[in-house]
mmCIF file of C-alpha atoms in Angstrom:
data_model
loop_
_atom_site.group_PDB
_atom_site.id
_atom_site.type_symbol
_atom_site.label_atom_id
_atom_site.label_comp_id
_atom_site.label_asym_id
_atom_site.label_seq_id
_atom_site.Cartn_x
_atom_site.Cartn_y
_atom_site.Cartn_z
ATOM 1 C CA UNK A 1 -62.359 -251.194 27.675
ATOM 2 C CA UNK A 2 -65.279 -253.069 29.237
ATOM 3 C CA UNK A 3 -62.862 -255.051 31.405
ATOM 4 C CA UNK A 4 -61.451 -251.824 32.840
ATOM 5 C CA UNK A 5 -64.966 -250.530 33.566
ATOM 6 C CA UNK A 6 -65.925 -253.805 35.277
ATOM 7 C CA UNK A 7 -62.762 -253.785 37.392
ATOM 8 C CA UNK A 8 -63.337 -250.152 38.410
ATOM 9 C CA UNK A 9 -66.979 -250.917 39.279
ATOM 10 C CA UNK A 10 -65.854 -253.899 41.365
ATOM 11 C CA UNK A 11 -63.243 -251.837 43.208
ATOM 12 C CA UNK A 12 -65.824 -249.114 43.852
ATOM 13 C CA UNK A 13 -68.307 -251.645 45.191
ATOM 14 C CA UNK A 14 -65.720 -253.222 47.510
ATOM 15 C CA UNK A 15 -64.703 -249.744 48.703
ATOM 16 C CA UNK A 16 -68.311 -248.804 49.505
ATOM 17 C CA UNK A 17 -68.913 -252.038 51.409
ATOM 18 C CA UNK A 18 -65.671 -251.558 53.357
ATOM 19 C CA UNK A 19 -66.596 -247.938 54.209
ATOM 20 C CA UNK A 20 -70.069 -249.019 55.356
ATOM 21 C CA UNK A 21 -68.663 -251.788 57.591
ATOM 22 C CA UNK A 22 -65.948 -249.555 59.077
ATOM 23 C CA UNK A 23 -68.508 -246.831 59.846
ATOM 24 C CA UNK A 24 -70.805 -249.312 61.610
ATOM 25 C CA UNK A 25 -67.899 -250.787 63.608
ATOM 26 C CA UNK A 26 -66.787 -247.306 64.656
ATOM 27 C CA UNK A 27 -70.323 -246.312 65.723
ATOM 28 C CA UNK A 28 -70.855 -249.460 67.796
ATOM 29 C CA UNK A 29 -67.437 -249.264 69.472
ATOM 30 C CA UNK A 30 -68.232 -246.217 71.601
ATOM 31 C CA UNK A 31 -69.352 -246.259 75.212
ATOM 32 C CA UNK A 32 -73.128 -245.861 75.397
ATOM 33 C CA UNK A 33 -73.651 -247.072 71.821
ATOM 34 C CA UNK A 34 -76.665 -249.320 71.244
ATOM 35 C CA UNK A 35 -78.645 -250.568 68.288
ATOM 36 C CA UNK A 36 -81.928 -248.664 68.322
ATOM 37 C CA UNK A 37 -84.964 -248.536 66.057
ATOM 38 C CA UNK A 38 -86.788 -245.237 65.694
ATOM 39 C CA UNK A 39 -90.111 -244.105 64.235
ATOM 40 C CA UNK A 40 -92.627 -241.348 64.654
ATOM 41 C CA UNK A 41 -95.894 -242.634 66.190
ATOM 42 C CA UNK A 42 -98.274 -243.746 63.472
ATOM 43 C CA UNK A 43 -95.520 -244.001 60.874
ATOM 44 C CA UNK A 44 -95.572 -247.331 59.046
ATOM 45 C CA UNK A 45 -91.843 -248.181 59.119
ATOM 46 C CA UNK A 46 -89.116 -248.503 61.705
ATOM 47 C CA UNK A 47 -85.618 -247.211 60.908
ATOM 48 C CA UNK A 48 -82.699 -249.121 62.396
ATOM 49 C CA UNK A 49 -79.657 -247.268 63.578
ATOM 50 C CA UNK A 50 -77.007 -246.821 66.199
ATOM 51 C CA UNK A 51 -77.654 -244.471 69.110
ATOM 52 C CA UNK A 52 -75.024 -242.913 71.335
ATOM 53 C CA UNK A 53 -76.244 -241.502 74.582
ATOM 54 C CA UNK A 54 -73.914 -239.627 76.854
ATOM 55 C CA UNK A 55 -73.801 -236.203 78.367
ATOM 56 C CA UNK A 56 -76.985 -234.349 77.528
ATOM 57 C CA UNK A 57 -77.680 -235.664 74.022
ATOM 58 C CA UNK A 58 -78.790 -238.832 72.281
ATOM 59 C CA UNK A 59 -77.239 -239.017 68.821
ATOM 60 C CA UNK A 60 -78.944 -241.433 66.418
ATOM 61 C CA UNK A 61 -77.220 -242.552 63.217
ATOM 62 C CA UNK A 62 -79.117 -244.399 60.478
ATOM 63 C CA UNK A 63 -77.595 -247.857 59.999
ATOM 64 C CA UNK A 64 -77.911 -247.953 56.220
ATOM 65 C CA UNK A 65 -75.980 -244.798 55.489
ATOM 66 C CA UNK A 66 -72.432 -243.622 54.951
ATOM 67 C CA UNK A 67 -73.017 -240.252 56.649
ATOM 68 C CA UNK A 68 -70.818 -239.418 59.624
ATOM 69 C CA UNK A 69 -73.395 -236.942 60.972
ATOM 70 C CA UNK A 70 -76.238 -238.066 63.223
ATOM 71 C CA UNK A 71 -79.716 -238.140 61.678
ATOM 72 C CA UNK A 72 -81.337 -237.160 64.997
ATOM 73 C CA UNK A 73 -80.176 -235.239 68.070
ATOM 74 C CA UNK A 74 -82.458 -235.548 71.074
ATOM 75 C CA UNK A 75 -81.854 -233.621 74.289
ATOM 76 C CA UNK A 76 -82.000 -235.680 77.501
ATOM 77 C CA UNK A 77 -83.650 -232.891 79.505
ATOM 78 C CA UNK A 78 -86.590 -232.874 77.053
ATOM 79 C CA UNK A 79 -87.136 -236.663 77.121
ATOM 80 C CA UNK A 80 -90.173 -238.115 78.825
ATOM 81 C CA UNK A 81 -91.101 -241.795 78.529
ATOM 82 C CA UNK A 82 -94.887 -242.148 78.403
ATOM 83 C CA UNK A 83 -95.313 -245.878 77.791
ATOM 84 C CA UNK A 84 -93.422 -249.134 77.457
ATOM 85 C CA UNK A 85 -94.619 -252.149 75.458
ATOM 86 C CA UNK A 86 -93.576 -255.280 73.582
ATOM 87 C CA UNK A 87 -93.672 -255.521 69.756
ATOM 88 C CA UNK A 88 -97.012 -256.456 68.217
ATOM 89 C CA UNK A 89 -97.944 -257.884 64.826
ATOM 90 C CA UNK A 90 -97.584 -254.365 63.393
ATOM 91 C CA UNK A 91 -93.913 -254.297 64.420
ATOM 92 C CA UNK A 92 -92.688 -257.167 62.239
ATOM 93 C CA UNK A 93 -89.264 -255.645 61.597
ATOM 94 C CA UNK A 94 -88.346 -255.667 65.305
ATOM 95 C CA UNK A 95 -86.815 -258.616 67.161
ATOM 96 C CA UNK A 96 -89.231 -260.366 69.535
ATOM 97 C CA UNK A 97 -87.159 -259.492 72.622
ATOM 98 C CA UNK A 98 -87.320 -255.747 71.897
ATOM 99 C CA UNK A 99 -88.958 -253.168 74.110
ATOM 100 C CA UNK A 100 -90.735 -250.176 72.568
ATOM 101 C CA UNK A 101 -90.714 -246.873 74.448
ATOM 102 C CA UNK A 102 -93.216 -244.177 73.498
ATOM 103 C CA UNK A 103 -91.549 -240.865 74.302
ATOM 104 C CA UNK A 104 -92.119 -237.145 74.172
ATOM 105 C CA UNK A 105 -89.043 -235.233 73.087
ATOM 106 C CA UNK A 106 -88.131 -231.722 72.094
ATOM 107 C CA UNK A 107 -88.353 -232.915 68.482
ATOM 108 C CA UNK A 108 -91.904 -234.223 68.995
ATOM 109 C CA UNK A 109 -93.285 -237.651 69.849
ATOM 110 C CA UNK A 110 -91.058 -240.626 69.044
ATOM 111 C CA UNK A 111 -91.113 -244.368 69.437
ATOM 112 C CA UNK A 112 -87.787 -245.988 70.291
ATOM 113 C CA UNK A 113 -87.201 -249.718 70.243
ATOM 114 C CA UNK A 114 -84.177 -251.468 71.676
ATOM 115 C CA UNK A 115 -83.094 -254.797 73.059
ATOM 116 C CA UNK A 116 -84.562 -255.499 76.490
ATOM 117 C CA UNK A 117 -81.044 -255.762 77.957
ATOM 118 C CA UNK A 118 -80.307 -252.106 77.108
ATOM 119 C CA UNK A 119 -83.555 -250.521 78.321
ATOM 120 C CA UNK A 120 -82.491 -250.269 81.981
ATOM 121 C CA UNK A 121 -79.298 -248.392 81.143
ATOM 122 C CA UNK A 122 -81.120 -246.088 78.765
ATOM 123 C CA UNK A 123 -83.868 -245.278 81.287
ATOM 124 C CA UNK A 124 -81.235 -244.659 83.979
ATOM 125 C CA UNK A 125 -79.516 -242.195 81.663
ATOM 126 C CA UNK A 126 -82.800 -240.319 81.096
ATOM 127 C CA UNK A 127 -83.760 -240.281 84.779
ATOM 128 C CA UNK A 128 -80.352 -239.046 85.883
ATOM 129 C CA UNK A 129 -80.781 -235.800 83.946
ATOM 130 C CA UNK A 130 -80.363 -232.686 86.089
ATOM 131 C CA UNK A 131 -83.623 -230.935 87.009
ATOM 132 C CA UNK A 132 -84.961 -228.473 84.464
ATOM 133 C CA UNK A 133 -85.764 -224.955 85.709
ATOM 134 C CA UNK A 134 -89.236 -223.951 84.607
#
């Protein structure tokens, strides 16, 4: 009986790992998909995820999750980048070559961190938003 339970637990574990890896591969395979860290200003921890930006919305999916729904949806027309900086000693979980963008969004202030090679494309996407009627 214990052998059957151990085998079932092993199969379940392998299935979960396979589902996690397939989800991550699917998320990163899309056009406009980048690895992006996200945190609210003043929050102690960064959350790593995969962001898709296209059309009018940035969809951010938490990396350590099996959910197929985005954790955050941020509208491009409501994005405004206020500052750009490099990681400091307080940002230990980020790679050294990352760039941190402090932004105002419709969902409130956010800090986004991404690889320096993806910042230009991301900023171009934000700046190419159609004008907002006010």
